[in-house]
Short mmCIF file of C-alpha atoms in Angstrom, two decimals:
data_model
loop_
_atom_site.label_atom_id
_atom_site.label_comp_id
_atom_site.label_asym_id
_atom_site.label_seq_id
_atom_site.Cartn_x
_atom_site.Cartn_y
_atom_site.Cartn_z
CA MET A 573 65.12 121.21 94.46
CA ALA A 574 63.37 119.46 97.35
CA GLN A 575 60.44 121.87 97.13
CA ALA A 576 60.15 121.34 93.39
CA LEU A 577 60.02 117.58 93.94
CA GLY A 578 57.75 117.77 96.98
CA LEU A 579 60.30 116.04 99.21
CA PRO A 580 60.96 116.60 102.93
CA LEU A 581 64.00 118.76 103.62
CA ILE A 582 66.33 119.18 106.59
CA ALA A 583 68.00 122.56 106.14
CA LEU A 584 71.64 122.87 107.17
CA PRO A 585 73.47 126.04 108.20
CA GLU A 586 75.77 127.48 105.59
CA MET A 587 79.36 126.47 106.34
CA ALA A 588 82.64 127.99 105.17
CA ALA A 589 83.74 124.48 104.14
CA ALA A 590 81.43 121.58 103.31
CA ARG A 591 83.57 119.16 105.34
CA ALA A 592 82.73 121.14 108.49
CA SER A 593 79.06 120.17 108.16
CA LEU A 594 79.58 116.52 109.17
CA PRO A 595 77.82 116.86 112.57
CA TYR A 596 74.81 118.54 110.95
CA LEU A 597 74.66 115.93 108.20
CA PHE A 598 74.95 113.00 110.58
CA ALA A 599 72.83 114.05 113.58
CA PRO A 600 69.37 113.66 111.93
CA LEU A 601 70.13 110.20 110.51
CA PRO A 602 69.92 108.04 113.67
CA TYR A 603 66.66 109.72 114.66
CA LEU A 604 65.19 109.18 111.19
CA LEU A 605 66.19 105.52 111.33
CA ALA A 606 64.60 105.24 114.78
CA GLU A 607 61.38 106.84 113.51
CA MET A 608 61.37 104.24 110.72
CA GLY A 609 61.72 101.44 113.27
CA ILE A 610 65.17 100.40 112.07
CA LEU A 611 66.95 101.52 115.25
CA SER A 612 65.80 101.70 118.86
CA MET A 613 65.05 105.29 119.87
CA LYS A 614 66.33 104.49 123.36
CA ARG A 615 69.67 103.41 121.94
CA VAL A 616 69.87 106.42 119.64
CA GLU A 617 69.25 108.83 122.51
CA ARG A 618 71.82 107.06 124.71
CA GLU A 619 74.53 107.11 122.03
CA MET A 620 73.85 110.67 120.89
CA SER A 621 73.93 111.82 124.51
CA ASP A 622 77.35 110.17 124.82
CA VAL A 623 78.51 111.97 121.67
CA ILE A 624 77.47 115.34 123.09
CA ASP A 625 79.16 114.69 126.45
CA VAL A 626 82.40 113.53 124.85
CA VAL A 627 82.63 116.33 122.29
CA ASP A 628 81.80 119.01 124.88
CA LYS A 629 84.60 117.68 127.09
CA LEU A 630 87.09 117.53 124.23
CA ALA A 631 86.15 121.01 123.02
CA GLU A 632 87.37 122.35 126.37
CA GLU A 633 90.48 120.16 126.55
CA LEU A 634 91.64 120.90 122.98
CA ALA A 635 90.73 124.59 122.81
CA ILE A 636 93.25 126.99 121.32
CA GLU A 637 93.84 128.75 124.65
CA VAL A 638 94.93 125.48 126.32
CA SER A 639 98.72 125.15 126.37
CA LYS A 640 100.39 122.33 124.44
CA GLU A 641 101.43 120.68 127.72
CA ARG A 642 97.75 120.02 128.45
CA ASN A 643 96.47 119.90 124.86
CA LEU A 644 96.73 116.49 123.18
CA ALA A 645 95.79 117.84 119.73
CA LYS A 646 98.57 120.44 119.79
CA ARG A 647 101.17 117.87 120.88
CA ILE A 648 100.18 115.42 118.15
CA ALA A 649 100.14 118.16 115.50
CA LEU A 650 103.66 119.15 116.54
CA GLU A 651 104.80 115.54 116.33
CA ILE A 652 103.34 115.10 112.83
CA TYR A 653 104.67 118.47 111.62
CA GLY A 654 107.27 118.13 108.87
CA THR A 655 106.28 114.55 108.03
CA ILE A 656 103.62 112.75 105.99
CA PRO A 657 101.01 111.05 108.19
CA ILE A 658 99.95 107.46 107.63
CA ILE A 659 96.82 106.39 109.49
CA TYR A 660 96.20 102.73 110.37
CA CYS A 661 93.15 101.47 112.24
CA TYR A 662 91.00 98.40 112.82
CA ASN A 663 88.29 98.06 110.18
CA PRO A 664 85.34 99.48 112.24
CA TYR A 665 87.22 102.79 112.39
CA LYS A 666 87.97 102.84 108.67
CA SER A 667 85.82 105.91 108.06
CA VAL A 668 87.59 107.76 110.89
CA GLY A 669 91.01 107.06 109.39
CA LEU A 670 89.83 108.12 105.95
CA ARG A 671 88.28 111.29 107.36
CA PHE A 672 91.58 112.29 108.98
CA LYS A 673 93.47 111.61 105.75
CA ASP A 674 91.01 113.84 103.90
CA GLN A 675 91.23 116.55 106.56
CA VAL A 676 95.02 116.59 106.29
CA ASN A 677 94.68 116.82 102.50
CA GLU A 678 92.13 119.65 102.54
CA ASN A 679 92.99 121.61 105.68
CA CYS A 680 96.78 121.29 105.57
CA LYS A 681 97.26 120.87 101.80
CA LEU A 682 99.50 117.87 102.48
CA PRO A 683 99.57 114.27 101.24
CA ALA A 684 98.43 111.54 103.63
CA ARG A 685 97.16 108.00 103.40
CA SER A 686 95.09 105.57 105.44
CA ASP A 687 94.60 101.81 105.58
CA VAL A 688 92.94 99.22 107.80
CA PHE A 689 93.75 96.10 109.75
CA PRO A 690 93.67 93.24 108.94
CA GLU A 691 93.68 93.99 105.19
CA LEU A 692 96.93 95.96 105.26
CA ASN A 693 98.73 92.80 106.42
CA HIS A 694 98.39 91.44 102.87
CA ASN A 695 99.73 94.38 100.83
CA GLU A 696 100.40 97.69 102.57
CA ILE A 697 102.86 96.07 104.97
CA MET A 698 105.28 95.35 102.13
CA GLY A 699 105.82 99.08 101.73
CA TRP A 700 107.67 99.03 105.04
CA GLU A 701 110.58 97.38 103.24
CA ALA A 702 111.32 100.75 101.62
CA PRO A 703 114.65 102.48 102.35
CA GLU A 704 114.99 104.25 105.68
CA SER A 705 115.46 107.56 103.84
CA ILE A 706 111.85 107.25 102.67
CA LEU A 707 110.22 105.76 105.77
CA LYS A 708 111.69 108.39 108.11
CA ARG A 709 109.53 110.95 106.32
CA TYR A 710 106.40 109.32 107.77
CA THR A 711 104.60 109.57 111.08
CA LEU A 712 102.32 106.62 111.78
CA VAL A 713 99.04 107.32 113.57
CA LEU A 714 97.52 104.15 115.04
CA LEU A 715 93.84 104.42 115.98
CA ARG A 716 93.33 101.75 118.63
CA ASP A 717 90.32 100.39 120.52
CA LEU A 718 91.59 97.67 122.82
CA GLU A 719 88.05 96.74 123.86
CA LEU A 720 87.00 96.17 120.26
CA GLU A 721 90.05 94.61 118.60
CA PRO A 722 89.84 90.80 118.37
CA ILE A 723 92.83 88.95 119.82
CA PRO A 724 94.29 88.01 116.37
CA VAL A 725 94.05 91.61 115.14
CA LYS A 726 95.57 92.93 118.35
CA ALA A 727 98.44 90.44 118.05
CA ARG A 728 99.15 91.53 114.46
CA ILE A 729 99.14 95.21 115.37
CA GLU A 730 101.51 94.70 118.29
CA ALA A 731 103.87 92.52 116.22
CA LEU A 732 104.00 95.02 113.36
CA LYS A 733 104.46 97.93 115.74
CA GLU A 734 107.37 96.25 117.49
CA LYS A 735 109.14 94.78 114.46
CA PHE A 736 108.51 97.46 111.84
CA PHE A 737 106.70 100.66 112.77
CA LEU A 738 108.71 101.73 115.82
CA GLN A 739 111.96 100.93 114.07
CA LYS A 740 111.25 102.48 110.68
CA ALA A 741 108.81 105.41 110.97
CA LYS A 742 109.94 108.80 112.23
CA SER A 743 107.45 108.38 115.05
CA VAL A 744 104.43 106.30 116.03
CA ILE A 745 101.40 107.88 117.69
CA GLU A 746 98.72 105.68 119.29
CA MET A 747 95.30 107.17 119.91
CA VAL A 748 92.43 105.57 121.82
CA PRO A 749 88.83 106.78 121.86
CA GLN A 750 86.90 108.28 124.74
CA GLY A 751 83.23 107.59 125.37
CA GLU A 752 80.98 104.79 126.58
CA THR A 753 79.24 103.87 123.32
CA PRO A 754 80.35 103.04 119.76
CA LEU A 755 79.08 106.39 118.50
CA GLY A 756 80.67 108.31 121.34
CA LYS A 757 84.01 106.62 120.71
CA THR A 758 83.82 107.29 116.98
CA PHE A 759 83.06 110.98 117.40
CA SER A 760 85.73 111.38 120.07
CA LEU A 761 88.33 110.34 117.50
CA LEU A 762 86.69 112.31 114.69
CA PHE A 763 86.65 115.51 116.72
CA THR A 764 90.18 115.12 118.08
CA LEU A 765 91.60 114.36 114.63
CA ASP A 766 89.75 117.28 113.07
CA VAL A 767 91.29 119.62 115.65
CA ILE A 768 94.72 118.10 115.05
CA SER A 769 94.37 118.83 111.34
CA MET A 770 93.54 122.46 112.11
CA TYR A 771 96.59 122.92 114.33
CA LEU A 772 98.73 121.15 111.75
CA ALA A 773 97.46 123.53 109.07
CA VAL A 774 98.46 126.50 111.23
CA LEU A 775 101.94 125.04 111.75
CA HIS A 776 102.33 124.83 107.97
CA GLY A 777 100.99 128.35 107.46
CA ARG A 778 97.96 127.08 105.56
CA ASN A 779 94.40 128.40 105.51
CA PRO A 780 92.24 125.38 106.42
CA VAL A 781 89.19 126.79 104.64
CA ALA A 782 90.81 127.67 101.31
CA SER A 783 90.56 125.06 98.54
CA GLU A 784 92.01 126.71 95.45
CA THR A 785 93.10 123.52 93.68
CA PHE A 786 89.70 121.90 94.20
CA GLN A 787 87.84 124.99 93.00
CA ILE A 788 89.95 125.18 89.84
CA LEU A 789 89.29 121.51 89.11
CA LYS A 790 85.57 121.80 89.87
CA TYR A 791 85.00 124.78 87.60
CA GLU A 792 87.14 123.35 84.81
CA VAL A 793 85.23 120.05 84.82
CA THR A 794 81.86 121.77 85.18
CA ASP A 795 82.65 124.07 82.27
CA ARG A 796 83.86 121.25 80.04
CA LEU A 797 81.06 118.82 80.80
CA GLY A 798 78.20 121.25 81.41
CA THR A 799 77.47 119.34 84.63
CA LEU A 800 75.35 122.01 86.30
CA ARG A 801 73.19 122.57 83.23
CA HIS A 802 72.53 118.84 82.80
CA LEU A 803 71.72 118.46 86.50
CA GLU A 804 69.20 121.31 86.41
CA GLU A 805 67.55 119.81 83.31
CA GLN A 806 67.25 116.40 84.96
CA ILE A 807 65.70 117.87 88.12
CA LEU A 808 63.17 119.90 86.15
CA ASN A 809 62.25 116.85 84.07
CA LEU A 810 61.84 114.78 87.23
CA ALA A 811 59.71 117.47 88.88
CA SER A 812 57.38 117.66 85.88
CA THR A 813 56.62 113.91 85.80
#
């Protein structure tokens, strides 16, 4: 398609699951923005270097051959096992929380949900008035960054944790990022949570790569709407103009 339109192309390696391509999709973007003058190349190189250092370190710490006593991802997966995870985080980490929810959905074939502070104080929090028989089915994962959270947000999180979460959820897991930069911190959580979802899938006897329900839906919708045919026609029309 890119060749037909005469557009630049960054080729990605073929992955067993599209969601595994996040690092390849993201890595070129900061450098492209720096080349366009939108970001400082010095900052991009510093933050990307931090990402590499953090992920390399975590890859060793969370590897499958590392025992659960020394493997944070295995311990958290075991704690979540048999429950439905709820992920809460401060707004700057919203995408991280959503990513973990999606990874639990796709890798583990389990329901999960995510929400953000401070917005959840206005609506989501009311759900914690549900009966104990319901709430004890949930494990709450709190993604914290004590250096980033404003004092009012931190106070709300601590109050809710003490008065509601610790008393009502089956368990509460707090996770803090590693790294020296915003990007390093973000990817430290992304990587750790991705690994947790893989171990959780194994505990449930699920194949993380398989996506039967999604494939059925995709082909049914494509067949009914003729999506692929219409897309090809639009691209050819665009290329000929």
